[in-house]
Structure formats: structure tokens, C-alpha cells
Amino acid sequence: MTTLSRTFYALRFRDFRLYWLALAVSLLGSSFQTAAQDWLVYRLTNSPLILGIAVFIPAVLAAPFSLVGGALADRLSRRHLIVFTQASMMLPSLVLAWLIASGQIQVWHVVVSSIVLGVLLSIDAPARTALLNDLVNDDDLGNAMGLSTATYQAARAVGPALAGLLISLQNEALPFLINGLSYGAMVLALLLMQTQGTQPAPSLPWEGTWQEGSLPKEEVKAHPSLGASVVEGYRFVWRDATLLGLMILLFLRGLLLMPYLRLTPVVAREGLQTGPETYGLLLSSAGLGALLGGLFVASTRGGRRGRVLTVGTLIAPLVLILFAWSRSLPLAVLTLVGMGISTASLNTLNATLLQLNAPNEMRGRVMGIASIGFLGTTSLGALVLSVIAERSNASVALTSGAALCLVLALAVVVRFKIIRHLA
């Protein structure tokens, strides 16, 4: 099999093709709104600190729902759960589009809308991630994850540039409108799927269904409560050194590296002295790199994942430091392409390895913990780095986060022997 055919191999599954095409439409709309929302908040306030707060508050309030979403993904039809969340996410975006178009928009409107979207997304994300295992077989899960990430990054490569153009021509209303309508594509695809994506708790006491590789018999409950299911997921991750090491690496990147996206409008206006068009170009550069990173992971063989994860974890902070101090547009674009490649590859590898190392009956909860941790740490990191940027500048803030991430990630790689366990 050629490298190209291996990269797109998971598309031979009908239900995954439906999911993949709908994902492309939905994520393009989301990339429009993300770029427009950050620019809108910074335009209304002219404050990096308020921009960080506007990201942090919704994420803190919404993040705990990832635990509920993970537990629900292990108990209910994942497909039906996602239909509900995707349909519900249309309303907040459409309301914001109307408020912007009518000239009534205020920062608190954005925060409230973000809270509602965040809660729905926190419930949706674990189920969508776990659903991939229902759409393809285990051997193709890594490829499906890579293609999904590549689609997300392709949207990031195209969407922000178009959003920046739309903002410069009119205002931020149209990107929000497009995002609100784009959720309909995923709802339609899910309704057309044949798989039920169902992982309910057993209806009878556990009788002879335990298999090697599953949870120990004494730890499995026939009818655990929702709260007990959440606690069980945490206990499982804490006791598994491989899963714990992967989680810590994911959270470190969320806390110290990923906030660079939220500080990009500050770098665009203060560091490069540019407007929304260049801001969109910068985000698209990161998206282009992330697209390349997603395609790289989709074609990466299983035996190389641990080494790629380790090397990339140590390189990404250095690339971010270069971006933080770039004062020319070509250098900023080049370093953001590098950041996109690094972060997309690492986050996709993390998610793939978490799924492959978690038994199916725990997969939703493991991904729920990953979701709450990543969303929470990214938002907390955005707030902390925004405070530093407010007191000094964005370059100092990004450099501080990158340097700390490099030191801590190296310690985690050595402590948990990531290369040895995942080679």
C-alpha cells in the first residue's frame, strides 16, 4: 500500500465518509466564528486581559460537563447524543449574529453565548471522539483520527483568512451566521448513518462477559450511577502509567502552548502593527501547518508514534519562542506553520494513543477526562498568559509558557518512559 492510499484508507467505511464530509463543513463554520469572536472581543475592549477572561470564564464553567459527556458516551447512543448537541449549538451562534448585525453586541453577550456553546461542546466532544471507534475498526482508528484532525486543520487554514476578509468588508456578523448554519451538516450526516454508536451499561449483572484486557472483574459494576462512572474513569487513568503520562503531556500543551492562538490578535496588532486581514492570514498559516500535521499523523505507522510524540513535544516550545519574537510577517507566517504542524501532530497522536490504550468500556470516560483537562488548561493558560501580556507584552508571555513547557515535558517523558511504552 502506498503512503497516499494509507493516508485516506479509513474513507472506505461509508459511515466514516459521511462523518468526515460533515465534519469539514461544521469545522469550517467553527473556524469562522473562532477567528471572528477573538477579534470582536479585542475590538470592543482593546485589552489582552479581557480577551483572556472572555475565554477563561466560559471554559471553566463548561469544562466539568466533559465528565458528564464522557459517562453518557459510555451509556447512551453516541450518535443520538451528538445529534442533540449539534442541533442545540446552532442557536447561540445565530443569536450572536443578530446582535452584531443590529449593533447591540456587548462583551457579556459573547461570554454568555460561549458558556452555552462550551457546555454543549463539552458533552459533545467525548462522544464524537469515541464514535470514531464505532465507524472504523481498531486498525484504522489512528488513520481516522489523523484524517479528522487534518480536516479540522484544513478548516483552520481556510476559515480564518476568509473570516478576516469578511470582517474587513463588513463586520463579524456573517462568520457567526455561517457557523450557526454549519451544524446542520453534522446533524444530517448522523441521521443518515447506519451505526447506532451505542455503548450502554449492561442490562443484566455481569455474567461471563469479561474478557482479557477489560477492567478487572471486581471493578466492574452492572449498574453504576453516573457519578460512580465518572469516578471509575478517574481511578482507571490514575492507575495506568501510560494513560497518565499521555494525559499530563496533553495538559501541559494546553496550559502553556495552545494559548498562542488566543494571543495572536495581540501579536498581529502590537507586534506586527497590522489589521484583521493579516490576523486572518496568521491564523490560516497555523491552520495550514496543522493540516500538514494531521496528514502526517494519518500516515504514521503505529510503531513510530511514541518517538514522534516525544520529539515533537520538545520541538514545539522552541518554535513558539521564535514566533513570539518575530517582527516581520514572513517569519511570523513561517513559525506559525511550524506551530500548526507541531501542535496538530502532538494532539492527534495523544488522542489516538489514549483511545488505543483504553478499553472500549472506558473509552468515553477517558476521552472525557482528556477533553475537560485540555479545554480547562487551555483556557487557564490563556488567562495567565493574558495577565502577563497585559503587564509586559505578548512576546514575554508566550516565551514564558514555552520555556516552562519544555522543562516540564522533558521531565514527564523521562519519568513515564513514553518512548519505551509507546514505541
Short mmCIF file of C-alpha atoms in Angstrom, two decimals:
data_model
loop_
_atom_site.label_atom_id
_atom_site.label_comp_id
_atom_site.label_asym_id
_atom_site.label_seq_id
_atom_site.Cartn_x
_atom_site.Cartn_y
_atom_site.Cartn_z
CA MET A 1 0.00 0.00 0.00
CA THR A 2 1.35 3.43 -0.95
CA THR A 3 1.71 6.21 1.59
CA LEU A 4 -1.05 8.20 -0.15
CA SER A 5 -3.55 5.35 -0.11
CA ARG A 6 -2.73 4.59 3.53
CA THR A 7 -3.36 8.22 4.45
CA PHE A 8 -7.00 8.02 3.26
CA TYR A 9 -7.63 4.35 3.99
CA ALA A 10 -10.36 4.90 6.62
CA LEU A 11 -12.59 6.55 4.00
CA ARG A 12 -13.55 3.11 2.68
CA PHE A 13 -16.10 2.97 5.55
CA ARG A 14 -19.40 4.56 4.47
CA ASP A 15 -20.39 5.98 7.84
CA PHE A 16 -16.95 7.49 8.36
CA ARG A 17 -17.17 9.14 4.92
CA LEU A 18 -20.45 10.77 5.96
CA TYR A 19 -18.92 11.90 9.24
CA TRP A 20 -15.78 13.21 7.55
CA LEU A 21 -17.65 15.29 4.95
CA ALA A 22 -20.00 16.76 7.56
CA LEU A 23 -17.04 17.46 9.82
CA ALA A 24 -15.42 19.51 7.07
CA VAL A 25 -18.48 21.76 6.76
CA SER A 26 -19.03 22.10 10.50
CA LEU A 27 -15.40 22.83 11.31
CA LEU A 28 -15.15 25.45 8.58
CA GLY A 29 -18.02 27.29 10.22
CA SER A 30 -16.41 26.92 13.65
CA SER A 31 -13.13 28.36 12.37
CA PHE A 32 -15.06 31.37 11.05
CA GLN A 33 -16.59 32.02 14.46
CA THR A 34 -13.42 31.43 16.48
CA ALA A 35 -11.45 33.97 14.44
CA ALA A 36 -14.31 36.48 14.43
CA GLN A 37 -15.01 36.12 18.16
CA ASP A 38 -11.45 36.79 19.30
CA TRP A 39 -11.20 39.79 17.00
CA LEU A 40 -14.62 41.05 18.15
CA VAL A 41 -13.72 40.92 21.85
CA TYR A 42 -10.37 42.61 21.29
CA ARG A 43 -12.02 45.28 19.10
CA LEU A 44 -14.63 46.01 21.76
CA THR A 45 -12.18 46.15 24.69
CA ASN A 46 -8.65 46.68 23.31
CA SER A 47 -7.42 44.61 26.28
CA PRO A 48 -5.46 41.32 26.18
CA LEU A 49 -6.59 40.64 29.75
CA ILE A 50 -10.30 40.89 28.95
CA LEU A 51 -9.71 38.72 25.89
CA GLY A 52 -8.20 36.07 28.17
CA ILE A 53 -11.04 36.40 30.68
CA ALA A 54 -13.63 36.04 27.92
CA VAL A 55 -12.03 32.71 27.04
CA PHE A 56 -11.40 31.54 30.61
CA ILE A 57 -14.81 32.07 32.23
CA PRO A 58 -16.87 30.03 29.72
CA ALA A 59 -14.32 27.24 29.69
CA VAL A 60 -14.19 26.95 33.49
CA LEU A 61 -17.97 26.78 33.74
CA ALA A 62 -18.34 24.37 30.82
CA ALA A 63 -15.36 22.05 31.32
CA PRO A 64 -16.88 19.87 34.08
CA PHE A 65 -19.59 18.80 31.64
CA SER A 66 -16.93 16.83 29.73
CA LEU A 67 -17.04 14.31 32.57
CA VAL A 68 -20.80 14.00 32.18
CA GLY A 69 -20.39 13.77 28.41
CA GLY A 70 -17.80 11.03 28.74
CA ALA A 71 -20.02 8.99 31.05
CA LEU A 72 -23.04 9.49 28.78
CA ALA A 73 -20.97 8.38 25.78
CA ASP A 74 -20.36 5.05 27.53
CA ARG A 75 -24.05 4.60 28.44
CA LEU A 76 -26.16 6.03 25.59
CA SER A 77 -26.24 6.00 21.82
CA ARG A 78 -23.31 8.19 20.87
CA ARG A 79 -24.94 9.05 17.56
CA HIS A 80 -28.20 10.27 19.13
CA LEU A 81 -26.32 12.22 21.79
CA ILE A 82 -24.30 14.06 19.14
CA VAL A 83 -27.42 14.85 17.10
CA PHE A 84 -28.88 16.61 20.16
CA THR A 85 -25.74 18.61 20.95
CA GLN A 86 -25.04 19.65 17.34
CA ALA A 87 -28.62 20.81 16.77
CA SER A 88 -28.56 22.76 20.03
CA MET A 89 -25.31 24.55 19.15
CA MET A 90 -26.98 26.37 16.26
CA LEU A 91 -28.91 28.79 18.49
CA PRO A 92 -26.11 30.68 20.34
CA SER A 93 -24.24 31.43 17.11
CA LEU A 94 -27.35 32.67 15.33
CA VAL A 95 -28.28 34.92 18.26
CA LEU A 96 -24.81 36.49 18.28
CA ALA A 97 -25.00 37.06 14.51
CA TRP A 98 -28.24 39.00 15.02
CA LEU A 99 -26.83 41.05 17.91
CA ILE A 100 -23.76 42.04 15.89
CA ALA A 101 -25.78 42.90 12.78
CA SER A 102 -28.19 45.04 14.81
CA GLY A 103 -25.36 46.88 16.58
CA GLN A 104 -26.39 45.70 20.05
CA ILE A 105 -23.45 43.37 20.73
CA GLN A 106 -21.64 43.64 24.06
CA VAL A 107 -18.85 41.56 25.55
CA TRP A 108 -21.17 39.89 28.06
CA HIS A 109 -23.29 38.59 25.17
CA VAL A 110 -20.22 36.84 23.81
CA VAL A 111 -19.36 35.37 27.22
CA VAL A 112 -22.87 34.00 27.83
CA SER A 113 -23.04 32.53 24.33
CA SER A 114 -19.61 30.96 24.83
CA ILE A 115 -20.76 29.37 28.08
CA VAL A 116 -23.76 27.75 26.38
CA LEU A 117 -21.66 26.58 23.43
CA GLY A 118 -18.96 25.37 25.79
CA VAL A 119 -21.36 23.23 27.82
CA LEU A 120 -22.77 21.63 24.68
CA LEU A 121 -19.31 21.12 23.20
CA SER A 122 -18.06 19.57 26.45
CA ILE A 123 -20.84 16.99 26.26
CA ASP A 124 -20.39 16.55 22.51
CA ALA A 125 -16.60 16.15 22.26
CA PRO A 126 -16.09 12.86 24.17
CA ALA A 127 -18.99 11.25 22.31
CA ARG A 128 -17.68 12.38 18.91
CA THR A 129 -14.18 11.15 19.67
CA ALA A 130 -15.45 7.80 20.95
CA LEU A 131 -17.82 7.49 17.98
CA LEU A 132 -14.87 7.09 15.63
CA ASN A 133 -14.23 3.67 17.08
CA ASP A 134 -17.80 2.71 16.03
CA LEU A 135 -17.26 3.95 12.47
CA VAL A 136 -13.97 2.13 11.71
CA ASN A 137 -12.11 -0.87 13.07
CA ASP A 138 -9.29 -0.67 15.61
CA ASP A 139 -6.55 -0.98 12.98
CA ASP A 140 -7.86 2.10 11.16
CA LEU A 141 -8.60 4.21 14.25
CA GLY A 142 -5.29 6.08 14.06
CA ASN A 143 -5.89 6.83 10.39
CA ALA A 144 -9.43 8.06 11.10
CA MET A 145 -8.14 10.27 13.92
CA GLY A 146 -5.46 11.70 11.64
CA LEU A 147 -7.96 12.44 8.86
CA SER A 148 -10.33 14.08 11.34
CA THR A 149 -7.52 16.25 12.63
CA ALA A 150 -6.42 17.08 9.09
CA THR A 151 -9.98 18.17 8.31
CA TYR A 152 -10.04 20.35 11.40
CA GLN A 153 -6.76 21.91 10.43
CA ALA A 154 -7.81 22.38 6.80
CA ALA A 155 -10.75 24.40 8.11
CA ARG A 156 -8.33 26.40 10.27
CA ALA A 157 -6.17 27.02 7.20
CA VAL A 158 -9.01 28.37 5.08
CA GLY A 159 -11.54 29.73 7.56
CA PRO A 160 -9.63 32.47 9.40
CA ALA A 161 -8.39 34.10 6.20
CA LEU A 162 -11.92 34.19 4.81
CA ALA A 163 -13.28 35.37 8.16
CA GLY A 164 -10.71 38.17 8.28
CA LEU A 165 -11.75 39.23 4.78
CA LEU A 166 -15.43 39.23 5.71
CA ILE A 167 -14.73 41.23 8.87
CA SER A 168 -12.75 43.84 6.94
CA LEU A 169 -15.55 44.20 4.37
CA GLN A 170 -18.42 44.43 6.85
CA ASN A 171 -18.33 43.17 10.46
CA GLU A 172 -18.26 39.93 12.46
CA ALA A 173 -21.93 39.01 11.94
CA LEU A 174 -21.60 36.85 8.81
CA PRO A 175 -18.96 34.46 10.27
CA PHE A 176 -21.27 33.80 13.22
CA LEU A 177 -24.23 33.20 10.89
CA ILE A 178 -22.27 30.74 8.76
CA ASN A 179 -21.17 28.81 11.84
CA GLY A 180 -24.72 28.56 13.17
CA LEU A 181 -25.94 27.05 9.91
CA SER A 182 -22.97 24.71 9.52
CA TYR A 183 -24.02 22.50 12.45
CA GLY A 184 -26.86 21.24 10.30
CA ALA A 185 -24.43 19.28 8.12
CA MET A 186 -23.34 17.08 11.04
CA VAL A 187 -26.94 16.52 12.14
CA LEU A 188 -27.87 15.35 8.64
CA ALA A 189 -24.87 13.04 8.36
CA LEU A 190 -25.58 11.43 11.72
CA LEU A 191 -29.20 10.79 10.77
CA LEU A 192 -28.04 9.05 7.58
CA MET A 193 -25.56 6.76 9.35
CA GLN A 194 -26.25 3.06 9.80
CA THR A 195 -24.27 2.60 13.02
CA GLN A 196 -26.05 3.27 16.27
CA GLY A 197 -22.85 4.12 18.15
CA THR A 198 -24.35 2.59 21.26
CA GLN A 199 -22.31 1.64 24.32
CA PRO A 200 -24.93 1.23 27.08
CA ALA A 201 -24.27 -0.17 30.51
CA PRO A 202 -25.19 -3.86 30.66
CA SER A 203 -28.86 -4.54 31.39
CA LEU A 204 -28.09 -7.63 33.47
CA PRO A 205 -25.48 -8.31 36.16
CA TRP A 206 -22.08 -9.13 34.72
CA GLU A 207 -22.26 -12.79 33.73
CA GLY A 208 -19.36 -14.33 31.91
CA THR A 209 -18.80 -11.39 29.55
CA TRP A 210 -15.48 -10.26 31.00
CA GLN A 211 -12.58 -10.62 28.56
CA GLU A 212 -8.86 -10.29 28.98
CA GLY A 213 -7.82 -6.67 28.57
CA SER A 214 -11.04 -5.33 30.08
CA LEU A 215 -11.36 -3.91 33.59
CA PRO A 216 -10.77 -6.37 36.44
CA LYS A 217 -13.95 -8.30 37.28
CA GLU A 218 -14.12 -6.93 40.79
CA GLU A 219 -14.02 -3.31 39.48
CA VAL A 220 -16.92 -3.69 37.03
CA LYS A 221 -20.40 -2.71 38.21
CA ALA A 222 -23.54 -3.88 36.46
CA HIS A 223 -25.48 -0.66 37.07
CA PRO A 224 -23.07 2.09 38.17
CA SER A 225 -24.52 5.52 38.77
CA LEU A 226 -23.42 8.42 36.60
CA GLY A 227 -21.24 9.78 39.40
CA ALA A 228 -19.71 6.37 40.07
CA SER A 229 -18.94 6.00 36.36
CA VAL A 230 -17.06 9.31 36.38
CA VAL A 231 -15.04 8.36 39.48
CA GLU A 232 -14.26 4.97 37.97
CA GLY A 233 -12.83 6.69 34.90
CA TYR A 234 -10.52 8.84 37.00
CA ARG A 235 -9.34 5.84 39.01
CA PHE A 236 -8.60 3.92 35.86
CA VAL A 237 -6.47 6.70 34.34
CA TRP A 238 -4.63 7.33 37.63
CA ARG A 239 -3.62 3.66 37.91
CA ASP A 240 -2.44 3.32 34.29
CA ALA A 241 1.03 4.87 33.91
CA THR A 242 0.80 5.11 30.13
CA LEU A 243 -2.56 6.89 30.13
CA LEU A 244 -1.46 9.16 32.98
CA GLY A 245 1.74 10.18 31.18
CA LEU A 246 -0.19 10.91 27.97
CA MET A 247 -2.73 12.98 29.89
CA ILE A 248 -0.05 15.09 31.57
CA LEU A 249 1.65 15.84 28.25
CA LEU A 250 -1.70 16.84 26.75
CA PHE A 251 -2.49 19.13 29.68
CA LEU A 252 0.96 20.76 29.58
CA ARG A 253 0.49 21.69 25.93
CA GLY A 254 -2.98 23.00 26.67
CA LEU A 255 -1.76 25.13 29.57
CA LEU A 256 1.48 26.51 28.15
CA LEU A 257 1.49 26.22 24.34
CA MET A 258 -2.03 26.33 22.91
CA PRO A 259 -2.89 29.81 24.29
CA TYR A 260 -0.72 31.22 21.49
CA LEU A 261 -3.83 31.12 19.29
CA ARG A 262 -5.70 33.39 21.69
CA LEU A 263 -2.84 35.88 21.83
CA THR A 264 -2.43 36.02 18.05
CA PRO A 265 -4.68 39.11 17.69
CA VAL A 266 -2.41 40.89 20.19
CA VAL A 267 0.71 39.89 18.24
CA ALA A 268 -0.96 40.98 14.99
CA ARG A 269 -1.83 44.45 16.27
CA GLU A 270 1.03 45.16 18.65
CA GLY A 271 3.96 43.18 17.28
CA LEU A 272 3.28 43.38 13.54
CA GLN A 273 1.14 46.57 13.51
CA THR A 274 -1.50 45.02 11.22
CA GLY A 275 -5.28 44.63 10.93
CA PRO A 276 -7.89 41.84 10.54
CA GLU A 277 -6.66 40.74 7.11
CA THR A 278 -3.18 39.90 8.41
CA TYR A 279 -4.69 38.43 11.58
CA GLY A 280 -6.68 36.03 9.42
CA LEU A 281 -3.54 35.20 7.43
CA LEU A 282 -1.66 34.37 10.62
CA LEU A 283 -4.38 32.02 11.87
CA SER A 284 -4.59 30.42 8.44
CA SER A 285 -0.83 29.85 8.50
CA ALA A 286 -1.21 27.90 11.74
CA GLY A 287 -4.12 26.05 10.18
CA LEU A 288 -2.10 25.15 7.10
CA GLY A 289 0.66 23.74 9.25
CA ALA A 290 -1.87 21.84 11.32
CA LEU A 291 -3.35 20.36 8.14
CA LEU A 292 0.08 19.05 7.21
CA GLY A 293 0.50 17.74 10.75
CA GLY A 294 -2.82 15.89 10.61
CA LEU A 295 -1.97 14.27 7.29
CA PHE A 296 1.43 13.30 8.69
CA VAL A 297 -0.18 11.52 11.65
CA ALA A 298 -2.70 9.80 9.37
CA SER A 299 0.20 8.17 7.51
CA THR A 300 2.37 7.48 10.58
CA ARG A 301 2.91 3.81 11.40
CA GLY A 302 1.96 2.62 14.86
CA GLY A 303 5.50 1.74 15.90
CA ARG A 304 6.72 5.31 15.42
CA ARG A 305 4.05 7.15 17.39
CA GLY A 306 5.87 7.23 20.72
CA ARG A 307 9.07 8.61 19.19
CA VAL A 308 7.22 11.23 17.15
CA LEU A 309 5.25 12.31 20.21
CA THR A 310 8.42 12.67 22.29
CA VAL A 311 10.48 14.57 19.71
CA GLY A 312 7.58 16.87 18.79
CA THR A 313 6.87 17.66 22.43
CA LEU A 314 10.40 19.02 22.81
CA ILE A 315 10.50 20.91 19.49
CA ALA A 316 7.16 22.76 19.66
CA PRO A 317 8.15 25.14 22.53
CA LEU A 318 11.24 26.27 20.61
CA VAL A 319 9.14 27.10 17.54
CA LEU A 320 6.73 29.12 19.68
CA ILE A 321 9.59 31.20 21.09
CA LEU A 322 10.62 32.09 17.54
CA PHE A 323 7.07 33.20 16.75
CA ALA A 324 6.83 35.23 19.94
CA TRP A 325 9.76 37.43 18.92
CA SER A 326 9.09 37.65 15.18
CA ARG A 327 8.63 41.20 13.94
CA SER A 328 8.29 40.51 10.23
CA LEU A 329 5.27 38.96 8.57
CA PRO A 330 7.19 36.24 6.63
CA LEU A 331 8.88 34.97 9.82
CA ALA A 332 5.59 35.04 11.73
CA VAL A 333 3.87 33.07 8.98
CA LEU A 334 6.70 30.52 8.79
CA THR A 335 6.82 29.93 12.53
CA LEU A 336 3.03 29.62 12.75
CA VAL A 337 3.10 26.96 10.05
CA GLY A 338 5.63 25.15 12.24
CA MET A 339 3.44 25.57 15.32
CA GLY A 340 0.48 24.20 13.41
CA ILE A 341 2.42 21.12 12.33
CA SER A 342 3.72 20.53 15.85
CA THR A 343 0.54 21.02 17.86
CA ALA A 344 -1.74 19.17 15.45
CA SER A 345 0.59 16.18 15.26
CA LEU A 346 1.03 16.03 19.02
CA ASN A 347 -2.62 16.49 19.94
CA THR A 348 -3.75 13.91 17.39
CA LEU A 349 -1.14 11.39 18.50
CA ASN A 350 -2.18 11.99 22.10
CA ALA A 351 -5.85 11.37 21.34
CA THR A 352 -5.10 8.31 19.22
CA LEU A 353 -2.84 6.72 21.82
CA LEU A 354 -5.32 7.44 24.60
CA GLN A 355 -8.04 5.65 22.66
CA LEU A 356 -5.86 2.71 21.70
CA ASN A 357 -4.67 2.22 25.29
CA ALA A 358 -8.16 2.45 26.84
CA PRO A 359 -10.64 -0.47 26.77
CA ASN A 360 -13.87 0.21 24.88
CA GLU A 361 -15.99 0.25 28.05
CA MET A 362 -13.82 3.09 29.40
CA ARG A 363 -13.07 4.95 26.19
CA GLY A 364 -15.76 7.61 26.54
CA ARG A 365 -14.70 8.45 30.10
CA VAL A 366 -11.01 8.54 29.22
CA MET A 367 -11.70 10.93 26.36
CA GLY A 368 -14.00 12.95 28.63
CA ILE A 369 -11.15 13.42 31.10
CA ALA A 370 -8.87 14.39 28.21
CA SER A 371 -11.45 16.91 26.96
CA ILE A 372 -12.04 18.59 30.32
CA GLY A 373 -8.33 18.71 31.03
CA PHE A 374 -7.37 20.11 27.64
CA LEU A 375 -10.18 22.68 27.49
CA GLY A 376 -9.62 23.70 31.09
CA THR A 377 -5.85 24.00 30.86
CA THR A 378 -6.01 25.87 27.55
CA SER A 379 -8.42 28.42 28.99
CA LEU A 380 -6.46 28.76 32.23
CA GLY A 381 -3.26 29.19 30.24
CA ALA A 382 -4.90 31.85 28.07
CA LEU A 383 -5.90 33.77 31.19
CA VAL A 384 -2.48 33.51 32.85
CA LEU A 385 -0.56 34.44 29.71
CA SER A 386 -3.01 37.29 29.05
CA VAL A 387 -2.22 38.70 32.51
CA ILE A 388 1.50 38.53 31.69
CA ALA A 389 0.86 40.14 28.29
CA GLU A 390 -1.16 42.93 29.94
CA ARG A 391 1.68 43.68 32.35
CA SER A 392 4.53 43.31 29.83
CA ASN A 393 3.81 42.14 26.29
CA ALA A 394 2.69 39.10 24.32
CA SER A 395 6.26 38.09 23.44
CA VAL A 396 7.27 37.74 27.08
CA ALA A 397 4.07 35.85 27.89
CA LEU A 398 4.46 33.31 25.07
CA THR A 399 8.16 32.80 25.79
CA SER A 400 7.50 32.16 29.48
CA GLY A 401 4.92 29.50 28.68
CA ALA A 402 7.06 27.81 26.05
CA ALA A 403 10.16 27.62 28.25
CA LEU A 404 8.23 26.15 31.18
CA CYS A 405 6.52 23.64 28.89
CA LEU A 406 9.86 22.46 27.55
CA VAL A 407 11.26 21.77 31.01
CA LEU A 408 8.15 20.03 32.38
CA ALA A 409 7.53 17.95 29.23
CA LEU A 410 11.08 16.64 29.31
CA ALA A 411 10.57 15.58 32.92
CA VAL A 412 7.33 13.75 32.03
CA VAL A 413 8.93 11.94 29.08
CA VAL A 414 11.75 10.69 31.32
CA ARG A 415 9.51 9.86 34.30
CA PHE A 416 6.88 7.88 32.39
CA LYS A 417 9.24 6.44 29.76
CA ILE A 418 6.90 7.45 26.94
CA ILE A 419 9.20 6.22 24.16
CA ARG A 420 9.59 2.75 25.68
CA HIS A 421 5.87 2.22 26.33
CA LEU A 422 4.59 3.58 23.02
CA ALA A 423 7.36 2.62 20.59
#
